[in-house]
PDB file of C-alpha atoms in Angstrom:
ATOM      1  CA  MET A  16      25.605 -23.275 -10.415  1.00 74.00           C
ATOM      2  CA  VAL A  17      22.941 -22.873  -7.769  1.00 84.00           C
ATOM      3  CA  ASN A  18      23.647 -24.593  -4.457  1.00 95.00           C
ATOM      4  CA  ASN A  19      21.231 -25.690  -1.748  1.00 96.00           C
ATOM      5  CA  THR A  20      21.836 -22.531   0.292  1.00 97.00           C
ATOM      6  CA  ASP A  21      20.872 -20.373  -2.697  1.00 97.00           C
ATOM      7  CA  ILE A  22      17.772 -22.503  -3.248  1.00 97.00           C
ATOM      8  CA  LEU A  23      16.825 -22.214   0.447  1.00 98.00           C
ATOM      9  CA  ASN A  24      17.289 -18.438   0.456  1.00 98.00           C
ATOM     10  CA  THR A  25      15.193 -18.027  -2.684  1.00 97.00           C
ATOM     11  CA  LEU A  26      12.525 -20.369  -1.311  1.00 98.00           C
ATOM     12  CA  ALA A  27      12.440 -18.388   1.952  1.00 98.00           C
ATOM     13  CA  THR A  28      11.887 -15.199  -0.049  1.00 98.00           C
ATOM     14  CA  ILE A  29       9.092 -16.844  -2.047  1.00 98.00           C
ATOM     15  CA  VAL A  30       7.403 -18.084   1.146  1.00 98.00           C
ATOM     16  CA  GLU A  31       7.582 -14.549   2.532  1.00 98.00           C
ATOM     17  CA  GLU A  32       6.092 -13.088  -0.672  1.00 97.00           C
ATOM     18  CA  VAL A  33       3.188 -15.555  -0.645  1.00 97.00           C
ATOM     19  CA  THR A  34       2.474 -15.882   3.090  1.00 97.00           C
ATOM     20  CA  GLY A  35       4.234 -13.039   4.889  1.00 98.00           C
ATOM     21  CA  ILE A  36       6.284 -15.501   6.977  1.00 97.00           C
ATOM     22  CA  ASP A  37       9.685 -14.150   8.052  1.00 98.00           C
ATOM     23  CA  PRO A  38      12.370 -15.752   5.847  1.00 98.00           C
ATOM     24  CA  ALA A  39      14.412 -16.517   8.976  1.00 98.00           C
ATOM     25  CA  GLU A  40      11.660 -18.970   9.969  1.00 98.00           C
ATOM     26  CA  VAL A  41      12.043 -20.935   6.724  1.00 98.00           C
ATOM     27  CA  THR A  42      14.631 -23.616   7.501  1.00 98.00           C
ATOM     28  CA  THR A  43      15.146 -27.042   5.959  1.00 98.00           C
ATOM     29  CA  GLU A  44      13.680 -28.982   8.862  1.00 98.00           C
ATOM     30  CA  LYS A  45      10.431 -26.979   8.981  1.00 98.00           C
ATOM     31  CA  SER A  46       7.211 -28.559   7.759  1.00 98.00           C
ATOM     32  CA  PHE A  47       5.234 -26.271   5.449  1.00 98.00           C
ATOM     33  CA  THR A  48       1.909 -27.176   7.063  1.00 96.00           C
ATOM     34  CA  ASP A  49       2.787 -28.079  10.657  1.00 97.00           C
ATOM     35  CA  ASP A  50       5.501 -25.528  11.432  1.00 98.00           C
ATOM     36  CA  LEU A  51       4.877 -22.687   8.983  1.00 98.00           C
ATOM     37  CA  ASP A  52       1.060 -22.995   8.728  1.00 97.00           C
ATOM     38  CA  VAL A  53       1.134 -22.861   4.926  1.00 97.00           C
ATOM     39  CA  ASP A  54      -2.284 -23.872   3.593  1.00 96.00           C
ATOM     40  CA  SER A  55      -2.848 -25.835   0.396  1.00 92.00           C
ATOM     41  CA  LEU A  56      -3.707 -22.758  -1.685  1.00 95.00           C
ATOM     42  CA  SER A  57      -0.538 -20.953  -0.563  1.00 97.00           C
ATOM     43  CA  MET A  58       1.477 -24.107  -1.276  1.00 96.00           C
ATOM     44  CA  VAL A  59       0.183 -24.076  -4.846  1.00 94.00           C
ATOM     45  CA  GLU A  60       1.189 -20.407  -5.175  1.00 97.00           C
ATOM     46  CA  ILE A  61       4.653 -21.147  -3.739  1.00 97.00           C
ATOM     47  CA  THR A  62       5.053 -24.035  -6.190  1.00 96.00           C
ATOM     48  CA  VAL A  63       4.081 -21.894  -9.189  1.00 96.00           C
ATOM     49  CA  VAL A  64       6.653 -19.244  -8.252  1.00 97.00           C
ATOM     50  CA  LEU A  65       9.292 -21.942  -7.599  1.00 95.00           C
ATOM     51  CA  GLU A  66       8.691 -23.399 -11.045  1.00 96.00           C
ATOM     52  CA  ASP A  67       9.109 -19.978 -12.604  1.00 97.00           C
ATOM     53  CA  ARG A  68      12.216 -18.919 -10.662  1.00 96.00           C
ATOM     54  CA  PHE A  69      14.072 -22.216 -10.962  1.00 95.00           C
ATOM     55  CA  GLU A  70      12.732 -23.310 -14.356  1.00 94.00           C
ATOM     56  CA  VAL A  71      11.573 -26.678 -13.045  1.00 95.00           C
ATOM     57  CA  LYS A  72       8.228 -28.446 -13.316  1.00 96.00           C
ATOM     58  CA  VAL A  73       6.691 -29.849 -10.160  1.00 95.00           C
ATOM     59  CA  PRO A  74       3.920 -32.282 -11.157  1.00 94.00           C
ATOM     60  CA  ASP A  75       0.712 -31.922  -9.140  1.00 89.00           C
ATOM     61  CA  ASP A  76       1.203 -35.328  -7.526  1.00 90.00           C
ATOM     62  CA  GLN A  77       4.673 -34.253  -6.332  1.00 92.00           C
ATOM     63  CA  VAL A  78       3.483 -31.076  -4.598  1.00 91.00           C
ATOM     64  CA  ALA A  79       1.975 -33.158  -1.778  1.00 89.00           C
ATOM     65  CA  GLU A  80       5.332 -34.911  -1.343  1.00 93.00           C
ATOM     66  CA  LEU A  81       7.061 -31.605  -0.572  1.00 95.00           C
ATOM     67  CA  ARG A  82       6.220 -31.723   3.120  1.00 96.00           C
ATOM     68  CA  THR A  83       9.250 -29.887   4.468  1.00 98.00           C
ATOM     69  CA  VAL A  84      11.311 -26.979   3.244  1.00 98.00           C
ATOM     70  CA  GLY A  85      14.191 -29.447   2.885  1.00 98.00           C
ATOM     71  CA  ASP A  86      12.057 -31.653   0.605  1.00 97.00           C
ATOM     72  CA  ALA A  87      11.472 -28.674  -1.688  1.00 97.00           C
ATOM     73  CA  VAL A  88      15.164 -27.680  -1.675  1.00 97.00           C
ATOM     74  CA  ASN A  89      16.225 -31.248  -2.512  1.00 96.00           C
ATOM     75  CA  TYR A  90      13.607 -31.536  -5.258  1.00 96.00           C
ATOM     76  CA  ILE A  91      14.780 -28.333  -6.933  1.00 96.00           C
ATOM     77  CA  ALA A  92      18.455 -29.279  -6.560  1.00 95.00           C
ATOM     78  CA  HIS A  93      17.779 -32.677  -8.128  1.00 93.00           C
ATOM     79  CA  TYR A  94      15.604 -31.577 -11.045  1.00 90.00           C
ATOM     80  CA  ARG A  95      17.191 -28.247 -11.902  1.00 85.00           C
TER      81      ARG A  95
END
């Protein structure tokens, strides 16, 4: 069973792989665009890796709804 902390840690690693952002900066309250400066192309890359690692599908219309790291963690926890 994967818990939210595991999801957050994996997501932080993915964000680092795609953008080079220090995983310590990736916390649940951070906004991908406003706080972490993740652009739309990088967000697509992060989503693709998330789908692969967690075996979930994030529909294109849902990607825009994942505004914060916490949104992404909750989405994965709910649909995994």
